Structure formats: structure tokens, C-alpha cells
Coordinates of C-alpha atoms and ligand atoms in Angstrom, one line a residue:
M1 CA 32.7 -19.4 33.2
S2 CA 29.2 -18.1 33.6
T3 CA 28.3 -16.3 30.3
L4 CA 25.5 -13.5 29.6
R5 CA 24.3 -14.5 26.2
V6 CA 22.5 -10.8 24.3
I7 CA 20.1 -11.8 22.0
L8 CA 18.5 -8.4 19.8
G9 CA 15.3 -8.1 18.8
D10 CA 16.1 -8.9 15.1
Q11 CA 17.6 -12.4 16.3
L12 CA 14.8 -14.6 17.1
S13 CA 16.1 -17.7 15.9
P14 CA 17.1 -20.3 18.5
K15 CA 20.3 -21.4 15.7
I16 CA 21.3 -17.5 16.4
S17 CA 25.1 -18.0 16.6
S18 CA 25.1 -16.2 20.4
L19 CA 23.4 -19.2 21.6
Q20 CA 25.7 -21.8 20.7
G21 CA 27.7 -23.5 23.4
F22 CA 25.2 -22.4 26.0
D23 CA 25.7 -23.8 29.4
A24 CA 22.4 -24.2 31.2
S25 CA 24.1 -24.5 34.6
K26 CA 25.6 -21.2 34.4
D27 CA 24.4 -19.0 31.2
T28 CA 21.8 -16.6 30.9
I29 CA 20.0 -15.1 27.8
L30 CA 19.5 -11.2 28.0
M31 CA 16.8 -9.7 25.8
C32 CA 15.3 -6.2 26.4
E33 CA 12.8 -3.9 25.1
I34 CA 14.6 -0.7 24.4
W35 CA 13.4 2.8 24.4
N36 CA 16.3 4.4 22.3
E37 CA 15.7 1.5 19.8
A38 CA 12.2 2.2 19.4
T39 CA 12.7 6.0 19.2
Y40 CA 16.1 6.6 17.4
V41 CA 13.9 7.2 14.4
K42 CA 10.1 7.3 15.2
H43 CA 9.3 3.4 14.1
H44 CA 5.6 2.9 13.0
K45 CA 3.7 1.9 16.1
K46 CA 2.8 -1.5 14.5
K47 CA 6.2 -2.6 13.7
I48 CA 7.3 -1.6 17.4
A49 CA 4.3 -3.6 18.4
F50 CA 5.1 -6.6 16.0
L51 CA 8.7 -6.6 17.6
F52 CA 7.9 -6.5 21.0
S53 CA 5.3 -8.9 20.9
A54 CA 8.0 -11.5 18.4
M55 CA 10.5 -10.8 21.1
R56 CA 8.0 -11.7 24.2
H57 CA 7.1 -14.7 22.5
F58 CA 10.6 -16.0 21.8
A59 CA 11.4 -15.3 25.2
E60 CA 8.9 -17.5 26.6
E61 CA 9.8 -20.4 23.9
L62 CA 13.3 -19.9 25.1
K63 CA 12.3 -20.6 28.7
A64 CA 10.1 -23.3 27.6
S65 CA 13.0 -25.0 26.0
G66 CA 14.9 -24.8 29.4
Y67 CA 17.0 -21.6 28.9
R68 CA 17.4 -19.2 31.6
V69 CA 16.1 -15.7 30.2
E70 CA 16.1 -12.3 31.6
Y71 CA 14.1 -10.3 29.9
V72 CA 13.5 -6.6 30.3
K73 CA 10.2 -4.9 29.6
L74 CA 9.9 -1.2 28.3
N75 CA 8.3 -0.1 31.2
D76 CA 10.3 -2.2 33.8
R77 CA 11.3 0.3 36.6
D78 CA 14.8 -0.1 36.3
N79 CA 15.1 -0.1 32.4
T80 CA 17.9 2.3 31.3
G81 CA 16.5 2.6 27.6
F82 CA 20.4 1.7 26.1
F83 CA 21.6 -1.6 25.0
K84 CA 24.9 -0.8 26.9
T85 CA 23.6 0.2 30.4
E86 CA 21.2 -2.5 30.2
V87 CA 24.0 -5.3 29.6
E88 CA 25.9 -3.6 32.3
R89 CA 23.2 -3.9 34.8
T90 CA 22.7 -7.5 34.2
V91 CA 26.4 -8.2 34.3
K92 CA 26.6 -6.6 37.7
K93 CA 23.3 -7.9 39.0
Y94 CA 24.5 -11.8 38.5
N95 CA 28.2 -11.3 38.2
F96 CA 29.0 -12.6 34.8
D97 CA 32.4 -13.4 33.6
Y98 CA 31.8 -13.1 29.8
V99 CA 29.4 -11.8 27.2
V100 CA 28.5 -13.1 24.1
V101 CA 26.4 -11.6 21.1
T102 CA 26.1 -11.7 17.7
H103 CA 26.9 -9.4 15.1
P104 CA 24.0 -6.8 14.9
G105 CA 22.6 -5.8 11.8
E106 CA 23.3 -2.0 12.2
Y107 CA 26.2 -0.1 11.8
R108 CA 25.1 2.3 14.6
V109 CA 24.5 -0.7 17.1
L110 CA 27.9 -2.3 16.1
R111 CA 29.6 0.8 17.1
D112 CA 27.9 0.8 20.0
M113 CA 28.8 -2.7 20.8
L114 CA 32.5 -2.6 20.2
T115 CA 32.7 0.1 23.3
W116 CA 31.3 -2.5 25.5
E117 CA 34.6 -4.7 26.8
Q118 CA 36.3 -1.5 27.6
D119 CA 33.5 0.2 29.3
L120 CA 32.0 -2.3 31.4
G121 CA 35.3 -4.2 32.0
I122 CA 34.6 -7.5 30.6
P123 CA 35.3 -9.5 27.8
V124 CA 32.5 -9.6 25.0
K125 CA 32.5 -11.8 21.9
I126 CA 30.7 -10.4 19.1
K127 CA 30.0 -13.5 17.0
L128 CA 29.1 -14.1 13.3
D129 CA 25.7 -13.7 12.1
D130 CA 25.5 -16.8 10.1
R131 CA 21.9 -16.5 9.0
F132 CA 23.2 -14.9 6.0
L133 CA 24.3 -17.0 2.7
C134 CA 27.2 -14.8 2.4
T135 CA 29.6 -13.4 4.9
T136 CA 30.9 -9.9 4.7
D137 CA 34.0 -11.2 4.1
E138 CA 32.9 -13.4 1.1
F139 CA 31.4 -10.4 -0.5
A140 CA 34.1 -8.1 0.3
K141 CA 36.4 -10.7 -1.4
W142 CA 33.8 -10.9 -4.7
A143 CA 33.9 -7.0 -4.7
K144 CA 37.4 -6.3 -4.6
D145 CA 38.9 -4.6 -7.8
K146 CA 35.2 -4.4 -9.5
K147 CA 34.5 -0.8 -10.3
Q148 CA 30.4 -1.5 -10.2
L149 CA 29.0 -4.5 -8.5
R150 CA 26.2 -5.9 -10.5
M151 CA 23.6 -8.1 -8.6
E152 CA 22.9 -10.5 -11.6
N153 CA 26.8 -11.3 -11.1
F154 CA 26.8 -12.1 -7.5
Y155 CA 23.4 -14.0 -7.8
R156 CA 25.0 -16.4 -10.3
E157 CA 27.6 -17.0 -7.9
M158 CA 25.5 -17.5 -5.2
R159 CA 23.0 -19.9 -7.4
K160 CA 26.3 -22.1 -8.2
K161 CA 27.5 -21.8 -4.5
H162 CA 24.1 -23.2 -2.7
S163 CA 23.2 -25.4 -5.6
I164 CA 19.7 -23.7 -6.0
L165 CA 18.0 -24.0 -9.1
M166 CA 21.0 -25.9 -10.9
N167 CA 21.6 -28.9 -13.1
D168 CA 25.1 -29.3 -12.3
S169 CA 27.1 -26.2 -13.3
D170 CA 23.8 -25.0 -15.6
P171 CA 20.8 -23.2 -14.7
V172 CA 17.4 -25.3 -14.5
G173 CA 15.5 -24.4 -17.8
G174 CA 18.5 -23.0 -19.5
Q175 CA 18.6 -19.4 -18.5
W176 CA 19.7 -17.9 -15.3
N177 CA 16.7 -15.0 -15.3
Y178 CA 13.1 -15.3 -16.5
D179 CA 12.1 -11.6 -15.7
S180 CA 11.2 -11.1 -19.7
E181 CA 7.9 -13.5 -18.6
N182 CA 7.3 -11.3 -15.4
R183 CA 6.0 -8.1 -14.7
Q184 CA 2.7 -8.3 -16.2
P185 CA -0.2 -5.1 -15.9
P186 CA -3.0 -6.6 -13.6
K187 CA -5.8 -8.1 -15.4
S188 CA -9.3 -7.3 -14.0
G189 CA -10.8 -9.9 -12.4
L190 CA -7.6 -11.3 -10.5
K191 CA -8.8 -13.1 -7.7
I192 CA -5.9 -12.5 -5.1
P193 CA -5.5 -14.9 -2.1
K194 CA -6.1 -13.8 1.5
P195 CA -2.8 -12.8 3.1
Y196 CA -2.0 -14.8 6.2
S197 CA -3.7 -13.4 9.4
S198 CA -3.4 -14.0 13.1
N199 CA -5.3 -13.0 15.8
A200 CA -3.9 -11.0 18.8
D201 CA -3.4 -13.4 21.6
G202 CA -2.9 -11.9 25.2
I203 CA 0.8 -11.2 25.0
S204 CA 0.4 -9.1 21.8
Q205 CA -2.8 -7.4 23.2
E206 CA -0.4 -6.0 26.1
V207 CA 2.2 -4.6 23.7
I208 CA -0.5 -3.0 21.7
D209 CA -1.9 -1.5 25.0
M210 CA 1.6 -0.5 25.8
V211 CA 2.6 0.9 22.5
S212 CA -0.8 2.7 22.1
E213 CA 0.2 4.3 25.4
H214 CA 3.5 5.5 24.9
F215 CA 4.2 5.7 21.3
S216 CA 0.8 7.7 20.2
G217 CA 3.1 10.3 18.5
H218 CA 4.6 7.6 16.0
F219 CA 3.3 7.5 12.5
G220 CA 0.9 4.2 11.4
D221 CA -2.2 2.4 13.0
L222 CA -2.0 -0.2 15.5
D223 CA -5.3 -1.8 14.3
P224 CA -5.9 -4.4 13.2
F225 CA -2.7 -6.4 14.3
Y226 CA -2.5 -9.3 12.1
F227 CA 1.5 -10.1 12.2
A228 CA 3.0 -13.5 12.7
V229 CA 4.3 -13.2 16.0
T230 CA 6.2 -16.9 16.6
R231 CA 8.2 -19.1 14.4
D232 CA 5.3 -21.5 14.0
Q233 CA 3.0 -18.5 12.7
A234 CA 5.8 -17.3 10.4
L235 CA 6.1 -20.7 8.6
Q236 CA 2.1 -21.0 8.4
S237 CA 2.2 -17.2 6.4
L238 CA 5.5 -18.9 4.3
Q239 CA 3.5 -21.8 3.7
M240 CA 0.1 -20.0 2.7
F241 CA 2.6 -18.1 -0.2
I242 CA 3.9 -21.3 -1.1
E243 CA 0.6 -22.9 -1.8
H244 CA -1.4 -19.6 -3.1
R245 CA 0.5 -16.9 -4.1
L246 CA 3.9 -18.1 -5.4
K247 CA 2.3 -19.5 -8.8
D248 CA 1.6 -15.8 -9.7
F249 CA 4.4 -14.1 -7.9
G250 CA 6.7 -14.0 -11.3
A251 CA 3.8 -12.4 -13.7
Y252 CA 2.4 -10.0 -11.1
Q253 CA 5.4 -8.8 -9.3
D254 CA 5.4 -5.1 -10.4
A255 CA 1.3 -4.7 -10.5
M256 CA -0.4 -2.4 -8.2
I257 CA -4.2 -2.5 -7.6
E258 CA -6.1 -0.2 -5.8
G259 CA -7.3 -1.5 -2.3
E260 CA -4.9 -4.7 -2.8
P261 CA -1.8 -3.8 -0.4
W262 CA -0.7 -7.4 -0.7
M263 CA -0.8 -8.7 -4.4
Y264 CA 0.8 -11.8 -4.7
H265 CA 4.2 -11.0 -2.7
S266 CA 5.2 -12.9 -0.1
H267 CA 4.9 -10.8 3.2
I268 CA 7.7 -12.5 4.6
G269 CA 10.4 -9.7 5.1
F270 CA 9.1 -8.8 8.0
Y271 CA 9.9 -12.8 9.4
L272 CA 13.2 -12.9 7.7
N273 CA 14.7 -9.9 9.1
C274 CA 13.8 -10.4 12.5
G275 CA 14.9 -14.3 12.5
L276 CA 11.6 -16.1 12.8
L277 CA 12.3 -17.4 9.2
L278 CA 15.8 -18.2 7.8
P279 CA 16.3 -17.4 3.9
M280 CA 17.3 -20.9 3.2
E281 CA 14.1 -22.6 4.2
C282 CA 12.5 -20.0 2.0
V283 CA 14.4 -20.5 -0.9
K284 CA 14.0 -24.8 -0.4
A285 CA 10.3 -24.2 0.0
A286 CA 9.8 -22.2 -3.3
E287 CA 12.6 -24.7 -5.0
E288 CA 10.3 -27.8 -4.0
A289 CA 7.1 -26.1 -5.3
F290 CA 8.7 -25.9 -8.6
Y291 CA 10.0 -29.4 -8.9
Q292 CA 6.7 -30.6 -7.5
D293 CA 4.7 -28.6 -10.2
K294 CA 3.0 -26.4 -7.8
A295 CA 4.7 -23.0 -9.3
P296 CA 6.4 -22.1 -12.7
L297 CA 10.1 -21.7 -13.2
N298 CA 9.6 -17.7 -13.7
S299 CA 7.9 -16.9 -10.7
V300 CA 10.1 -19.7 -8.4
E301 CA 13.5 -18.2 -10.1
G302 CA 12.0 -14.5 -9.4
F303 CA 11.2 -15.2 -5.7
I304 CA 14.6 -16.6 -5.0
R305 CA 16.4 -14.1 -7.0
Q306 CA 15.3 -11.6 -4.3
I307 CA 16.3 -13.4 -1.4
I308 CA 19.6 -15.3 -2.3
G309 CA 20.2 -12.3 -4.9
W310 CA 19.2 -9.0 -3.7
R311 CA 18.6 -9.6 -0.4
E312 CA 22.1 -11.1 0.4
F313 CA 24.0 -8.3 -2.2
V314 CA 22.5 -5.2 -0.4
R315 CA 23.4 -6.2 2.8
G316 CA 27.2 -7.0 1.2
I317 CA 27.2 -3.3 0.0
Y318 CA 25.9 -2.0 3.4
W319 CA 28.9 -3.7 5.5
L320 CA 31.2 -2.6 2.5
K321 CA 30.4 1.1 2.6
M322 CA 29.3 1.8 5.7
P323 CA 29.8 4.2 7.6
D324 CA 30.0 6.6 4.4
Y325 CA 27.2 5.1 2.6
A326 CA 24.6 6.8 5.0
N327 CA 25.9 10.4 3.7
E328 CA 26.1 10.0 0.2
N329 CA 24.4 12.5 -1.9
F330 CA 25.5 12.3 -5.6
F331 CA 22.9 14.7 -6.7
G332 CA 22.9 17.2 -3.6
A333 CA 19.4 16.9 -3.5
K334 CA 18.4 18.9 -0.4
R335 CA 14.1 19.5 -0.5
N336 CA 12.5 18.7 2.7
L337 CA 10.3 15.5 2.5
P338 CA 7.0 16.6 1.6
N339 CA 4.4 16.4 4.5
F340 CA 1.9 14.2 2.6
Y341 CA 4.4 11.4 3.0
W342 CA 3.1 11.3 6.6
T343 CA -0.5 12.5 5.9
A344 CA -1.4 10.6 2.2
D345 CA -2.9 14.3 1.9
T346 CA -2.3 14.9 -1.8
K347 CA -4.1 15.1 -5.4
M348 CA -1.5 12.2 -6.7
N349 CA -3.5 9.3 -6.4
C350 CA -0.8 6.9 -6.4
I351 CA 1.2 8.5 -3.8
H352 CA -2.4 9.0 -1.8
Q353 CA -3.0 5.0 -1.8
C354 CA 0.6 3.8 -1.2
V355 CA 0.9 5.9 2.0
L356 CA -2.4 5.0 3.3
E357 CA -1.5 1.5 3.0
T358 CA 2.1 2.0 4.5
K359 CA 0.2 3.8 7.3
K360 CA -2.4 0.9 7.9
N361 CA -0.3 -1.9 7.3
A362 CA 3.7 -0.8 7.9
Y363 CA 4.0 -2.4 4.4
A364 CA 4.0 -1.8 0.8
H365 CA 5.3 -4.0 -1.8
H366 CA 8.4 -3.4 -3.9
I367 CA 7.0 -1.5 -6.9
Q368 CA 5.0 0.9 -4.5
R369 CA 8.2 1.3 -2.8
L370 CA 10.1 2.0 -5.9
M371 CA 8.3 3.3 -8.5
V372 CA 5.6 5.5 -6.5
L373 CA 7.3 6.9 -3.2
G374 CA 10.8 6.3 -4.1
N375 CA 10.9 7.6 -7.9
F376 CA 8.9 10.8 -6.8
A377 CA 11.6 11.5 -4.0
L378 CA 14.1 10.8 -6.6
I379 CA 12.4 13.4 -9.3
S380 CA 11.9 16.0 -6.7
G381 CA 15.1 16.1 -5.5
I382 CA 14.4 15.3 -1.7
D383 CA 17.3 15.1 0.9
P384 CA 18.5 11.3 0.8
V385 CA 18.9 11.6 4.9
Q386 CA 15.1 12.5 5.3
V387 CA 14.0 9.7 2.7
N388 CA 16.0 7.1 4.4
E389 CA 14.7 8.0 7.7
W390 CA 11.1 7.7 6.7
F391 CA 11.6 4.4 5.0
L392 CA 13.3 3.4 7.8
S393 CA 10.5 4.1 10.1
V394 CA 7.5 3.2 8.4
Y395 CA 8.1 -0.6 7.2
A396 CA 7.9 -3.0 9.5
D397 CA 10.5 -5.1 7.9
A398 CA 12.9 -2.0 7.7
Y399 CA 16.6 -2.3 9.4
E400 CA 19.0 -0.3 8.0
W401 CA 21.3 -2.6 6.6
V402 CA 18.6 -3.7 3.8
E403 CA 16.7 0.1 3.6
L404 CA 19.5 2.0 3.2
P405 CA 20.8 0.4 0.3
N406 CA 17.8 0.1 -1.2
V407 CA 16.9 3.9 -0.9
S408 CA 20.2 5.5 -1.2
G409 CA 21.3 3.1 -4.0
M410 CA 18.6 2.0 -5.9
I411 CA 16.1 4.5 -5.7
L412 CA 18.0 7.8 -5.1
F413 CA 21.2 6.9 -7.2
A414 CA 23.0 8.9 -4.5
D415 CA 25.8 6.7 -4.4
G416 CA 26.3 7.7 -8.0
G417 CA 25.8 3.9 -9.5
Y418 CA 27.9 2.0 -7.5
L419 CA 24.5 -0.1 -6.7
A420 CA 22.6 0.4 -9.8
S421 CA 23.6 1.1 -13.3
K422 CA 21.2 4.2 -13.9
P423 CA 18.3 6.1 -11.7
Y424 CA 15.0 4.5 -11.5
A425 CA 13.6 7.8 -12.5
A426 CA 10.3 7.7 -14.3
G427 CA 7.2 9.7 -15.5
A428 CA 3.7 8.4 -15.2
N429 CA 4.0 5.8 -17.8
Y430 CA 5.1 2.8 -15.8
I431 CA 2.5 3.6 -13.3
N432 CA -0.3 4.0 -15.6
K433 CA 0.8 0.4 -17.3
M434 CA 1.1 -1.6 -13.9
S435 CA -1.7 0.0 -12.0
N436 CA -5.2 1.3 -11.8
Y437 CA -4.4 4.4 -9.8
C438 CA -4.4 7.0 -12.9
K439 CA -8.1 6.1 -13.3
N440 CA -8.8 7.6 -9.8
C441 CA -6.7 10.6 -10.1
S442 CA -7.1 14.1 -10.2
Y443 CA -4.4 14.5 -12.7
K444 CA -4.4 13.3 -16.2
V445 CA -1.9 11.1 -16.9
K446 CA -1.8 11.6 -20.7
E447 CA -1.3 15.1 -20.2
K448 CA 2.5 16.3 -20.1
N449 CA 1.8 19.8 -19.1
G450 CA -0.4 22.5 -17.3
P451 CA -2.1 22.5 -14.4
D452 CA -4.0 19.1 -14.8
A453 CA -0.7 17.2 -16.1
C454 CA 0.7 14.2 -14.1
P455 CA 3.5 15.9 -12.0
F456 CA 5.4 12.5 -12.8
N457 CA 5.8 13.6 -16.6
Y458 CA 7.3 16.9 -16.1
L459 CA 9.3 16.2 -13.0
Y460 CA 11.0 13.5 -14.9
W461 CA 12.4 15.8 -17.6
D462 CA 12.9 18.6 -15.3
F463 CA 15.0 16.0 -12.9
L464 CA 17.1 15.2 -16.0
V465 CA 17.9 18.4 -16.4
R466 CA 18.6 19.3 -13.1
N467 CA 21.3 16.6 -12.7
R468 CA 22.4 16.8 -16.3
D469 CA 26.4 17.1 -15.3
Q470 CA 25.8 13.8 -13.3
L471 CA 23.9 11.9 -15.7
Q472 CA 24.7 13.0 -19.1
S473 CA 27.4 10.7 -19.3
N474 CA 25.6 7.5 -18.6
H475 CA 25.1 5.9 -21.5
R476 CA 21.8 4.2 -20.2
V477 CA 20.6 7.9 -19.8
S478 CA 22.3 9.6 -22.3
M479 CA 19.6 9.0 -25.1
M480 CA 17.2 10.7 -22.9
Y481 CA 19.1 13.7 -23.3
K482 CA 19.1 13.8 -26.8
T483 CA 15.4 13.4 -26.8
Y484 CA 15.2 16.7 -24.5
D485 CA 17.3 18.6 -26.5
R486 CA 15.3 18.1 -29.8
M487 CA 11.9 19.3 -27.9
D488 CA 11.0 22.8 -28.8
E489 CA 11.8 26.0 -26.6
D490 CA 8.3 26.2 -25.7
K491 CA 7.9 22.5 -24.3
K492 CA 11.2 23.2 -22.4
N493 CA 9.8 26.3 -21.0
A494 CA 6.5 24.7 -19.9
I495 CA 8.5 21.5 -18.4
R496 CA 10.5 24.2 -16.1
H497 CA 7.4 26.3 -15.4
D498 CA 5.3 23.2 -14.0
S499 CA 7.9 21.7 -12.0
Q500 CA 8.9 24.9 -10.4
K501 CA 5.2 25.8 -9.5
L502 CA 5.3 22.2 -8.0
L503 CA 8.3 21.8 -6.3
D504 CA 7.6 25.3 -4.6
T505 CA 4.3 23.8 -3.4
L506 CA 6.0 20.8 -1.9
S507 CA 8.5 23.2 0.1
Q508 CA 5.4 25.0 1.6
Ligands
FAD1 P1 8.6 -10.1 -1.8 O1 8.0 -9.2 -2.8 O2 7.6 -11.2 -1.5 O3 10.0 -10.5 -2.0 C1 10.5 -11.9 -1.2 C2 11.7 -11.4 -0.3 O4 12.8 -10.9 -1.2 C3 11.9 -10.0 0.8 O5 10.8 -10.2 1.9 C4 12.9 -9.7 0.9 O6 13.6 -10.3 2.0 C5 13.6 -10.2 -0.1 N1 13.8 -8.7 -1.0 C6 13.1 -8.4 -2.4 N2 13.5 -7.5 -2.9 C7 14.6 -7.2 -2.1 C8 15.6 -6.0 -1.9 N3 15.4 -5.2 -3.3 N4 16.5 -5.6 -1.0 C9 16.5 -6.7 -0.1 N5 15.6 -7.8 -0.2 C10 14.7 -7.7 -1.1 N6 13.3 -4.6 1.9 C11 13.4 -4.9 3.1 O7 13.5 -6.2 3.9 N7 13.5 -4.1 4.3 C12 13.2 -2.4 4.2 O8 13.8 -1.7 4.8 C13 13.3 -2.4 2.6 N8 13.5 -1.0 2.0 C14 13.1 -0.8 0.8 C15 13.0 0.6 0.5 C16 13.1 0.7 -1.0 C17 13.1 2.1 -1.3 C18 13.1 -0.3 -2.1 C19 13.0 0.1 -3.3 C20 12.9 -1.6 -1.4 C21 12.9 -1.9 -0.1 N9 12.9 -3.0 0.2 C22 13.3 -3.2 1.7 C23 13.2 -4.2 -0.4 C24 11.8 -5.1 -1.1 O9 10.9 -3.8 -1.3 C25 11.1 -5.6 0.2 O10 11.6 -6.6 0.6 C26 9.7 -6.3 -0.1 O11 8.9 -5.2 -0.5 C27 9.1 -7.1 1.3 O12 8.2 -7.3 0.7 P2 7.5 -9.0 1.0 O13 8.2 -9.5 2.0 O14 6.4 -9.2 0.3 O15 8.7 -9.4 -0.4
DLZ2 C1 13.9 -2.1 15.9 C2 14.0 -2.7 17.3 C3 13.0 -2.0 18.0 C4 11.7 -1.0 17.7 N1 12.8 -2.3 19.4 C5 14.4 -2.9 19.7 C6 14.2 -3.5 21.1 O1 13.3 -2.9 22.0 N2 15.2 -4.4 21.6 C7 15.9 -4.9 20.9 O2 17.0 -5.6 21.2 N3 15.6 -4.4 19.4 C8 15.0 -3.8 19.1 N4 14.7 -3.7 17.8 C9 15.7 -4.0 17.0 C10 17.0 -3.3 16.8 O3 17.1 -2.1 16.4 C11 18.2 -4.2 16.1 O4 18.5 -5.4 16.6 C12 19.4 -3.5 15.7 O5 19.0 -2.3 15.1 C13 20.3 -4.1 15.0 O6 20.0 -4.4 13.8
SF4_3 FE1 0.1 9.3 -9.9 FE2 0.0 10.5 -12.5 FE3 -1.3 8.5 -12.3 FE4 -2.0 10.8 -11.0 S1 -1.7 10.4 -13.1 S2 -2.1 8.2 -10.0 S3 0.2 11.4 -10.1 S4 1.0 8.4 -12.2

């Protein structure tokens, strides 16, 4: 039986389940650059160039290993621009009997894929995506009958199941979580190691030129292009992280410094999410660094928790809750996304810096996404659909399965607390403590009201007041309502007045 094996742009692993059982005498791999995938949200130019270059490199490697590959480029004359019609075209061209594909990362694509068999009149096998450490069925079983899901409990199960940082049934060091030693403010004089950087080769350059020609209306800078685009390069970038940054990862995980977008983070999300790296090899590399005394436990445990904990947890929630999860809006937020999320044209220096870096790198680290860009969207009441679209398009590691739960669940609390126990809403104190942004800001971080006051300070209270009905009974927030209720009327009026004024300018 001749089989067409379809590999999507985020499945760039030779171990992908759709390749298992490949018969070199009869089978062919199909990979295609799909106009609809690049434009259903207007992805950052650098993200499109990265993925197309990684896809082309992967196809070349497959060919060199003896696989027959049908690779459709974006501007090939016959390219129809959709997955289904490209599969149909190839099946007809070579008369295949069977289609095999690995389960896609996004619900949108699965819905389409489930129509292939009937619409194309050919059997289609959708195989499990076994790159993840917890299957969607296992997650559903774990989540069953739990009213609220907590990442920390899930994470402990994953540590035990995969025997990571364990002494028999106990966690190494005696604790499951070392965050009390993490999250230090940035010290002056930190020597932050240079991140991984590759030079664009001929394949990347061809793709960059194509993206520049066809996607000029998309957000973001194409140059400089420095991403890893092969597995070997991605492994080098992982190795650089383990050698040079991991030891300080924990301590400075939340720190933000103007002009230092990469800090001590790993920058492997791009590669993990498209298949160039596999989660367990990253986890094992970090664990080994701990046993070889190259990195302390607080950093290693913190890093491993992000991968076997958060990453698997948000994926589990995505598949458990889709398709309804995409429309959750607990607070009924409906303000339009301010234009400065695209232009960086705002007096708020923290947002200005984070948007500029996002535009340049298709990357911002977790706390920039959470406490600056996300927090502002939350406390100013931006429509979750628009916030999700922004986060999905601007980051090179963004795919809906991981972006949506982080945005709707973690930052916007749009799911009413299914993923997080309380909204991450905050005034300016945390940004001021963890960054040097406030020093160069037109607003005064210590001022709570008035034209010079930092907008985060009054918007935080206004957010609580606007959403009192939904939040007052949350025991992790109720204390803040007591504080607000003790404020005098002048103070409350000032909060309302300053917030209204600022929110009016956002809508313009
Ligand atoms: P590091 O900080 O070095 O962490 C290591 C790895 O852990 C990451 O590469 C990632 O694979 C995993 N990880 C860490 N935190 C999370 C998390 N909360 N959820 C899932 N995995 C996590 N991550 C994405 O991969 N794609 C997204 O589209 C995405 N959107 C986000 C949107 C918001 C609003 C927030 C708050 C977080 C988002 N995250 C997303 C999670 C996290 O911010 C990124 O994974 C991280 O910044 C990627 O940079 P890094 O590779 O340097 O990660
Ligand atoms: C993100 C993306 C982009 C921009 N382009 C393509 C493409 O041309 N071809 C492809 O196979 N995949 C692409 N992807 C990744 C897909 O969007 C991803 O595979 C699905 O969203 C499922 O996760
Ligand atoms: Fe951001 Fe406020 Fe600090 Fe300015 S003062 S950088 S707006 S937190």
C-alpha cells in the first residue's frame, strides 16, 4: 500500500510518529508552505522566515537520509494555499492509497484534517503526537472530577512518572519547588552571555527574500536573522544555554533590563514547538548539569518545571477545553487592542521596550509577556480575542495550543480561574522592582494619581472595581477590596477619573 506521509511545519522531527513504518519503496513525505497557515493570523515576518527555512532544511535532511520528499514551496505555481487541497493534489498526482499524519497542534487544523478522509475519498490515519510527555487522554484522566486544576500538583505527578530530579519517591533536595530562591531583581553589572546566533545560509536567505516580498504588511523585522534552523543548530543553542545561562536562570527568571531581551532564558521555545528539539532531551541536559555541579538546584528545578510542568499542563488544558476555550471572556472585556501594541508608540517605557523587542526579535521573555504586555491588557480590559490574536502572531514560538491557555487562562483570567487561581493583575511595583524600565519613563512610578502617575497604579484599582462582582469572592483577591474600601472618597474619585481619562485615550 503506497502511503503519503504528511509533515506539518511544527513537526520537524525525524522521530515524528507519522514517519514510523515508512516504506522507502512506496511511501512519500509531503511538506508544504501554506499561504493560509502564514496568514490566518498575520504572523511576524521573522516567524514565517524561521519556519519556512527550518522546513526546507528539514526536507533536505530527510532527502539526504533516503526519504522521498514532495516539498511544495509557497510560490510554486500549482500551490493551492491550503493543507487539504495540497494533500488532495498530491494524492491524485501519485495515486496514493493511504494518508498518514501526526495529530496537529491546533484545533483549527484538526477540524480540517477530520474532513480529509471523506472529502478526498482516501483512508486517513491521524497518529498520536508522542513528542509530548503526557497524552491528552492521560491529562483528561488526571483532570477528571477536579474543580480547579493546579499546575503544581500536575508537575509533581510528572516528576514522579518520568523520574526527574527524584531520590526514589522523594524530590531531590527535599523540596518540589525552589522558587523562594528565585526571582531576584537585576543587579547592576550583570554580565549576560551572548545568545545563540547563526548566519543565514543560502536557504534562509532565499526564504527571507520571499517573506520580504510577500509579507511586507506583516508586523516585525526580518533582519537580522539569527535563529537556528536545523536540529544541529538547535542542539548547539540548547548546549549554550546549559553551559552559560542555566546557572543564573532561576535567580533572574523575572528580571528585565532595558536593551537585554534575552537575559538568562533558554530561547528554546522556538525549537521545541516546531520539533527541532524534544522536551525530554532538554530536561535531561539540565538534570545532568545539576548532577555535574554546573548549575544549582533552584535554577535546574525551575527550568525543568517550565517544560514538564507548565508546557504540558497548558497543552492538556487546551485539548480538554477546546473549542469553547477560545471564546472565554469572564470579565466581558471588549476594549480594542491599543495601536501601540504594534507601533510601540507609548509613553509607558515598559510597554515601549517590550513591543520594540518583540518587533525586532519575535521574542519577549515570560515576565515581559506576563507582567508588562499581558498585565496591561488585563487591567485595561482588552477583548481576549484581540489579545490572543496579537500574542499568536508576534512570537516565533506561538502556536494556539500553548499561546491560548497562557493568554486566556494565565493573564486574562478569561476562563474564570480554571488555569490560574487569581488574575496576575498588578500595579507598577513589580515592574519597578524587577526592571530598570521605570528609571527612563515619562511617568513617575511612585505617583499614584494625576497626569504624571504611572497608569498601572490607578488602572490596577480600577480593574478591581470594574470587576468586583466576578472577583470579590476570590479569597486570594478579597483582601484588596478591603484595602480599596478603606480609601477615602477623594482617592477613589481620582482612581476613577485618571483611569477613565487613560482608557478614553486607548480607544481613540
Ligand atoms: P524559558 O523561560 O527559558 O523556559 C523554558 C521553556 O519552558 C520554554 O521554552 C517553554 O517551552 C517552557 N515554558 C515556560 N513557561 C511556559 C508556559 N507558561 N507555558 C508553556 N511553556 C512554558 N510559550 C510558548 O511556547 N508559546 C507561546 O505562544 C507563548 N505565549 C505566551 C503568552 C503569554 C501571555 C505568557 C504569559 C506566556 C506565554 N508563553 C508562551 C510561555 C513563555 O512565556 C514562553 O514559553 C517563554 O517565554 C519562551 O521563552 P524561552 O524559550 O526563553 O523560555
Ligand atoms: C505556523 C505555520 C506557518 C506560518 N506556515 C506553515 C506552512 O506553510 N506549512 C505548514 O505545514 N505549517 C505551517 N505553520 C505551522 C502550522 O500552522 C501548524 O502545523 C498548525 O498550526 C498545527 O499546529
Ligand atoms: Fe511602566 Fe509605569 Fe514603570 Fe513607566 S513607570 S515603566 S509605565 S511601570
